[in-house]
Amino acid sequence: MEALKDIDLQINQGEFVGIMGPSGSGKSTLLHMLALLDDVTAGTIIVDGTDVERLSSIQKTHFRLTKFGYVFQEYALLPELNALENVCLPLMMLGAPAREYRRAAMEMMETVGLSKRAKHLISQMSGGEQQRVAIARALVNHSRILFADEPCANLDTKNSGIVMNLLRRLCDEREQTIIMVTHEPEHMQFADRIIWIKDGMIEKEEKPG
Amino acid sequence: MKTPFGDRFNLPELGNDLRVAFFLVFKAITRGNKYTLVLTILVTTLAFINIIFTSSIMNGAISKAYQQAQENYVSNIVILPAIDDKYISQVRQLKTSIDTLPGVISCSSRYSQSGLIRYDPEKDNLDVREKAWTIKSFNPEEEIKVTSLQNYMIAGRYLEEGDRDQVIMGREISGGYGASFQISSLKGAKVGEEISITYGNGVKRDYKIKGIYNTYFPLADLNVFITEKEMESVLGLHNRASEVLIKTDGSVPERVYIDRLRTMGIEQEQINVWMDFIGYISGLTQTFDIVKNIVTFIGLLVAGVTIFIVIFIATVNRRRQIGILKAIGMKERIIILSYILQAAFYAFLGIVAGLIFIHIGLVPYFIRNPLPMPIGLVSLALVRSDMAVAIISMLLVSVVAGFIPSWMVTRQNIIKAIWG
C-alpha cells in the first residue's frame, strides 16, 4: 500500500509550513518521513544538501539530534526530570559541559516564558507549560528544523494560542524552520504556507490570509 | 569496532554516553517509585543472602570437620608402625627428637588394643551389655598438649597420669547424655559406674567410668581411653606405641613435616597427615560443593529473573518514552546502558545490604547459636573466594537482566514505539 505518492516538496530555511488534511490522508506519514522517524521506500529527502536516506541508522540518530527538533502532541517529556533537565538533555547528549548546557537550557526556558518554572517536575506543570518545555527542548540544540505533530491537540484554546504564538515568534525572531501537522483551521493563520494532503498526495498549496 | 550496542567504539563518545546514562539512572532512581526500588533491592538482598548463607554453612561444616579432626581425633600428623610391625619402638627417644623439630608444638604416643567392654548396670547379670571396641591409651599430660578432649567433658573428669582403674569414654560409647548411636552403645553407662574390659590378649580388668566427653565428632566420640601406664601393664610393654600424634603450629603445610621426619631418621614407620584419616569428609566436601553450586545457580537465577522482570516492566511501560528518546536523537546504547546501570545498581545495593546483614546479623547470631550437626557445632564460615564469586556473578546476572529487555525495546521501530 502506498501511503504517499508523487510528493515533490521544497521547504526553505526560516519558513513555517503547515501540513493539513483529513484523517488518514498521509500528513503524519509525510512528517515522520521528513523527520527521519520512518523509512522511505522510494524517493529521496535532501536536508541541507544531504541525502538523508543514504545515512546509516547511527548517522540518522546523530542527524536527528543535531539538525532536528520535535514536538509531539502528548508533550513527550521525561517525568523523572524537571523542566530544565528535560531541556538540557539534547545538549548533554552532544557532550556539552554542564555549565554550558545549563546556561543554554535556561536561556531557552526564558525564550518560552518558563524560567520561573524551570525547577518544577513535569507532573507539576499544565499541558500548555509542558508543551512549551517540549518546544524549548526541541530548539535548545539550535536545530535547523522543528517538526511539530499536532502540538495543540491536547491543549485548551488559551494554551493553544500561547503555543502557536510562540512558534510564530520563534520563526520570525530566529528564522526557525517549522514543519507542523495540524487539523485545526485556526492554526493556518500562523503558517507561511499550507500544504494540503489528500490520499497521500499534495492536493494544493496555499498561503494563509 | 562493532559492539553489542551496534555502534563504533569511541572512548570520549562512550564516556559522554555513560554520563548521560548515569544522569538518567540517577534521576529514575531518586525520583522513581520508592516502593518498587525497596522491593527490588529486598529481593536481590534475600537472593544474595541465600547464596552466601548456604555456602557459608557448608564451608562452616567442612571447616568444623577439619578442625575436629585436628583438635580431637588425630591432631596434625600421625606416625604409625612400619607395615610389618605392631608397635613403634623407642618411643620416648622418638618423641624427644620430634619435639626439637621447628613448628612442632608437642607430641603424644598412644597404644591401641581391641577389647570387649562389659557393662552390667544392676550387677545382676540380667541386663548385661557387651560391645567390642578399640581401647586406646595416652599419657594425659602429653595428650592435653596435642588434642582438646579435656575441654569436651560433659560428665566427670579427664584422666590423670596416676589413674590405673579408670576410663574416659565418648558419649557415643556410653550411650547416654543424648548419644546419637544408642543401639550400638552401652545404652546409658554413667560416670561412676563400673565396666570390665577383656583385652585381645586375654587380660581382664575392672574400671570405673571417670568421665564422658562429647566433641560431636563421631570418630572422636567412639573411643575409650585409659592411661598409658595402665595399658603398658595390660600389654606388658614399655616405651612403645601404636601411634604417635604430632601437633604443629600450622606455619607450614603438614606434608612438609613428612620429609623432615624422614630426614630425622624415621624411615620405616608410616607417616600420615590428618587429611588421610578423614576420607569420608573429602567425599562430603565434593557433595557440598555440588549443592553449593546448585544453590548459587538458583539464587542467581532468582535475582536475575527479579531484576529482569523489574527492568522488563519498566521498559514496556516506557516504550513510548524510549521511542521519543530515540526520536530526539538519543543513541540506543545510552538507553540500554541506563537500564544496565539501573539493574547493576539494584544488584549492588542488594549485595551491600546482604553483606551488612550477614556481618552484623547472621554471623554474630551463629557464633552465639551454632548449629548442632553430626560433625560438631557449626557456625558460618565466610570464604572470600566464594563471596567474590557470588558478588561478581550477581553483578553479571544483573547486567544481563538489564540488557535483554532494554535491547528488545530499543530495537523497535520509533513510530511503533511511540504510537503502538
Short mmCIF file of N, CA, C and O in Angstrom, two decimals, chain A residues 32 36-38 58 61 64-65 70 72-74 76-82 85 89-98 101 121 137 149, chain B residues 5-8 16-17 19-20 23-24 27-29 31-32 318 320-321 323-332 334 413-415 418-419:
data_model
loop_
_atom_site.label_atom_id
_atom_site.label_comp_id
_atom_site.label_asym_id
_atom_site.label_seq_id
_atom_site.Cartn_x
_atom_site.Cartn_y
_atom_site.Cartn_z
N HIS A 32 6.66 12.13 9.47
CA HIS A 32 7.58 11.11 10.02
C HIS A 32 8.72 10.83 9.07
O HIS A 32 9.86 10.64 9.50
N LEU A 36 12.81 11.72 9.63
CA LEU A 36 13.64 10.51 9.75
C LEU A 36 13.17 9.58 10.87
O LEU A 36 13.96 8.86 11.47
N LEU A 37 11.88 9.61 11.15
CA LEU A 37 11.34 8.68 12.14
C LEU A 37 10.85 7.41 11.47
O LEU A 37 10.69 6.39 12.13
N ASP A 38 10.62 7.49 10.18
CA ASP A 38 10.13 6.33 9.44
C ASP A 38 10.94 6.22 8.15
O ASP A 38 11.46 7.22 7.66
N ILE A 58 22.84 4.89 12.69
CA ILE A 58 23.56 5.70 13.69
C ILE A 58 23.66 7.15 13.22
O ILE A 58 23.47 8.10 14.01
N THR A 61 20.44 8.93 13.64
CA THR A 61 20.23 9.31 15.04
C THR A 61 20.97 10.61 15.32
O THR A 61 20.43 11.54 15.95
N ARG A 64 19.29 13.53 13.61
CA ARG A 64 18.08 13.99 14.34
C ARG A 64 18.48 14.84 15.54
O ARG A 64 17.84 15.83 15.85
N LEU A 65 19.56 14.42 16.21
CA LEU A 65 19.99 15.14 17.41
C LEU A 65 20.51 16.54 17.07
O LEU A 65 20.23 17.51 17.78
N TYR A 70 11.77 18.11 17.80
CA TYR A 70 10.44 17.51 17.68
C TYR A 70 9.53 18.00 18.79
O TYR A 70 9.95 18.10 19.95
N PHE A 72 5.81 16.70 20.06
CA PHE A 72 4.73 15.73 19.83
C PHE A 72 3.44 16.22 20.50
O PHE A 72 3.48 17.11 21.35
N GLN A 73 2.34 15.61 20.10
CA GLN A 73 1.07 16.11 20.64
C GLN A 73 0.93 15.81 22.14
O GLN A 73 0.24 16.55 22.84
N GLU A 74 1.60 14.76 22.63
CA GLU A 74 1.45 14.44 24.06
C GLU A 74 2.69 14.85 24.86
O GLU A 74 3.14 14.11 25.74
N ALA A 76 5.57 14.47 25.55
CA ALA A 76 6.73 13.59 25.46
C ALA A 76 7.94 14.07 26.23
O ALA A 76 9.04 14.16 25.71
N LEU A 77 7.71 14.35 27.49
CA LEU A 77 8.83 14.74 28.36
C LEU A 77 9.10 13.62 29.36
O LEU A 77 8.21 12.79 29.61
N LEU A 78 10.31 13.60 29.91
CA LEU A 78 10.64 12.55 30.89
C LEU A 78 10.13 12.96 32.27
O LEU A 78 10.53 14.00 32.80
N PRO A 79 9.23 12.16 32.86
CA PRO A 79 8.61 12.57 34.13
C PRO A 79 9.58 12.64 35.30
O PRO A 79 9.33 13.35 36.27
N GLU A 80 10.70 11.88 35.24
CA GLU A 80 11.65 11.90 36.37
C GLU A 80 12.52 13.15 36.37
O GLU A 80 13.20 13.44 37.35
N LEU A 81 12.52 13.87 35.25
CA LEU A 81 13.36 15.07 35.16
C LEU A 81 12.50 16.32 35.36
O LEU A 81 11.32 16.32 35.00
N ASN A 82 13.10 17.36 35.91
CA ASN A 82 12.35 18.61 35.98
C ASN A 82 12.41 19.30 34.61
O ASN A 82 13.06 18.81 33.68
N GLU A 85 15.93 20.11 33.32
CA GLU A 85 16.70 18.91 32.99
C GLU A 85 16.24 18.31 31.66
O GLU A 85 17.05 17.80 30.88
N LEU A 89 18.74 17.87 28.12
CA LEU A 89 19.07 16.53 27.62
C LEU A 89 19.75 16.51 26.24
O LEU A 89 20.80 15.86 26.08
N PRO A 90 19.22 17.20 25.23
CA PRO A 90 19.90 17.14 23.92
C PRO A 90 21.34 17.65 23.97
O PRO A 90 22.23 17.10 23.32
N LEU A 91 21.59 18.71 24.77
CA LEU A 91 22.95 19.25 24.87
C LEU A 91 23.87 18.29 25.61
O LEU A 91 25.05 18.17 25.29
N MET A 92 23.31 17.62 26.61
CA MET A 92 24.11 16.59 27.32
C MET A 92 24.52 15.51 26.35
O MET A 92 25.66 15.04 26.35
N MET A 93 23.58 15.09 25.51
CA MET A 93 23.88 14.02 24.54
C MET A 93 24.95 14.46 23.56
O MET A 93 25.71 13.66 23.04
N LEU A 94 25.02 15.79 23.32
CA LEU A 94 26.04 16.31 22.41
C LEU A 94 27.39 16.49 23.11
O LEU A 94 28.37 16.86 22.48
N GLY A 95 27.43 16.25 24.41
CA GLY A 95 28.70 16.32 25.14
C GLY A 95 29.04 17.69 25.65
O GLY A 95 30.20 17.96 25.99
N ALA A 96 28.05 18.58 25.75
CA ALA A 96 28.35 19.94 26.24
C ALA A 96 28.70 19.90 27.73
O ALA A 96 28.17 19.07 28.47
N PRO A 97 29.60 20.79 28.17
CA PRO A 97 29.92 20.85 29.61
C PRO A 97 28.69 21.28 30.40
O PRO A 97 27.83 22.00 29.89
N ALA A 98 28.63 20.85 31.66
CA ALA A 98 27.43 21.06 32.48
C ALA A 98 27.06 22.54 32.56
O ALA A 98 25.88 22.90 32.41
N TYR A 101 25.53 23.69 29.21
CA TYR A 101 24.17 23.24 28.85
C TYR A 101 23.12 23.81 29.80
O TYR A 101 21.99 24.05 29.41
N LEU A 121 8.85 19.78 38.48
CA LEU A 121 8.71 18.50 37.80
C LEU A 121 7.60 18.61 36.76
O LEU A 121 6.70 19.44 36.89
N ARG A 137 13.06 22.17 24.56
CA ARG A 137 13.96 21.03 24.37
C ARG A 137 14.27 20.84 22.90
O ARG A 137 15.40 20.51 22.52
N ASP A 149 4.05 17.81 15.58
CA ASP A 149 2.97 16.91 15.18
C ASP A 149 1.74 17.21 16.05
O ASP A 149 1.64 16.76 17.18
N PHE B 5 26.16 -2.91 21.20
CA PHE B 5 25.23 -1.79 21.05
C PHE B 5 25.15 -1.33 19.61
O PHE B 5 24.46 -0.38 19.29
N GLY B 6 25.91 -1.98 18.72
CA GLY B 6 25.81 -1.66 17.31
C GLY B 6 26.41 -0.33 16.95
O GLY B 6 26.00 0.31 16.00
N ASP B 7 27.40 0.12 17.69
CA ASP B 7 27.97 1.43 17.42
C ASP B 7 29.48 1.29 17.35
O ASP B 7 30.05 0.29 17.74
N ARG B 8 30.11 2.32 16.83
CA ARG B 8 31.56 2.33 16.85
C ARG B 8 32.02 2.52 18.29
O ARG B 8 31.34 3.12 19.10
N ASN B 16 30.85 10.12 27.31
CA ASN B 16 29.70 11.02 27.38
C ASN B 16 28.39 10.25 27.44
O ASN B 16 27.47 10.63 28.17
N ASP B 17 28.34 9.14 26.69
CA ASP B 17 27.13 8.31 26.73
C ASP B 17 26.90 7.78 28.15
O ASP B 17 25.77 7.73 28.64
N ARG B 19 27.91 9.24 30.85
CA ARG B 19 27.50 10.38 31.68
C ARG B 19 25.98 10.57 31.57
O ARG B 19 25.30 10.74 32.59
N VAL B 20 25.46 10.53 30.33
CA VAL B 20 24.02 10.71 30.13
C VAL B 20 23.25 9.56 30.77
O VAL B 20 22.23 9.77 31.44
N PHE B 23 23.15 9.94 34.42
CA PHE B 23 22.21 11.02 34.77
C PHE B 23 20.77 10.48 34.77
O PHE B 23 20.01 10.71 35.72
N LEU B 24 20.43 9.74 33.71
CA LEU B 24 19.06 9.21 33.60
C LEU B 24 18.77 8.23 34.74
O LEU B 24 17.68 8.25 35.32
N LYS B 27 18.32 10.00 38.11
CA LYS B 27 17.01 10.65 38.22
C LYS B 27 15.90 9.61 38.33
O LYS B 27 14.94 9.79 39.09
N ALA B 28 16.02 8.53 37.55
CA ALA B 28 14.98 7.50 37.59
C ALA B 28 14.91 6.87 38.98
O ALA B 28 13.81 6.57 39.47
N ILE B 29 16.05 6.71 39.62
CA ILE B 29 16.06 6.07 40.94
C ILE B 29 15.62 7.05 42.03
O ILE B 29 14.78 6.72 42.87
N ARG B 31 13.87 9.79 41.71
CA ARG B 31 12.51 10.33 41.57
C ARG B 31 11.51 9.27 41.14
O ARG B 31 10.35 9.58 40.89
N GLY B 32 11.98 8.01 41.05
CA GLY B 32 11.08 6.93 40.65
C GLY B 32 10.28 6.42 41.83
O GLY B 32 10.34 6.98 42.93
N ARG B 318 7.63 2.13 29.53
CA ARG B 318 8.24 3.35 28.97
C ARG B 318 8.56 3.19 27.49
O ARG B 318 9.43 3.87 26.98
N ARG B 320 6.95 4.01 24.94
CA ARG B 320 6.68 5.25 24.20
C ARG B 320 7.78 6.27 24.48
O ARG B 320 8.27 6.95 23.59
N GLN B 321 8.14 6.33 25.77
CA GLN B 321 9.18 7.28 26.17
C GLN B 321 10.52 6.95 25.51
O GLN B 321 11.25 7.85 25.08
N GLY B 323 10.83 5.44 22.67
CA GLY B 323 10.67 5.85 21.27
C GLY B 323 10.93 7.34 21.11
O GLY B 323 11.61 7.76 20.17
N ILE B 324 10.42 8.12 22.05
CA ILE B 324 10.61 9.57 21.98
C ILE B 324 12.09 9.93 22.16
O ILE B 324 12.63 10.78 21.46
N LEU B 325 12.74 9.24 23.12
CA LEU B 325 14.17 9.50 23.33
C LEU B 325 14.96 9.20 22.05
O LEU B 325 15.87 9.94 21.68
N LYS B 326 14.59 8.12 21.38
CA LYS B 326 15.26 7.80 20.11
C LYS B 326 14.95 8.87 19.07
O LYS B 326 15.81 9.27 18.29
N ALA B 327 13.70 9.33 19.09
CA ALA B 327 13.30 10.34 18.11
C ALA B 327 14.08 11.63 18.28
O ALA B 327 14.44 12.29 17.30
N ILE B 328 14.38 12.00 19.51
CA ILE B 328 15.10 13.27 19.72
C ILE B 328 16.61 13.08 19.60
O ILE B 328 17.38 13.98 19.89
N GLY B 329 17.03 11.88 19.19
CA GLY B 329 18.44 11.69 18.88
C GLY B 329 19.25 10.95 19.93
O GLY B 329 20.47 10.97 19.89
N MET B 330 18.57 10.29 20.87
CA MET B 330 19.33 9.53 21.87
C MET B 330 19.74 8.19 21.27
O MET B 330 18.92 7.48 20.69
N LYS B 331 21.02 7.86 21.43
CA LYS B 331 21.53 6.60 20.89
C LYS B 331 20.93 5.42 21.66
O LYS B 331 20.69 5.52 22.86
N GLU B 332 20.75 4.32 20.94
CA GLU B 332 20.22 3.12 21.59
C GLU B 332 21.11 2.70 22.75
O GLU B 332 20.64 2.24 23.78
N ILE B 334 22.82 4.45 24.78
CA ILE B 334 22.62 5.22 26.02
C ILE B 334 21.42 4.67 26.78
O ILE B 334 21.46 4.49 28.00
N ASN B 413 10.85 -0.19 16.06
CA ASN B 413 10.72 0.99 15.21
C ASN B 413 10.21 2.17 16.04
O ASN B 413 9.35 2.01 16.91
N ILE B 414 10.76 3.36 15.78
CA ILE B 414 10.41 4.54 16.60
C ILE B 414 8.90 4.81 16.57
O ILE B 414 8.27 5.04 17.61
N ILE B 415 8.33 4.78 15.37
CA ILE B 415 6.90 5.10 15.23
C ILE B 415 6.05 4.08 16.00
O ILE B 415 5.12 4.44 16.73
N ILE B 418 6.33 4.73 19.71
CA ILE B 418 5.61 5.92 20.19
C ILE B 418 4.10 5.75 20.09
O ILE B 418 3.36 6.05 21.02
N TRP B 419 3.65 5.25 18.96
CA TRP B 419 2.18 5.18 18.75
C TRP B 419 1.61 3.77 18.87
O TRP B 419 0.44 3.57 18.71
#
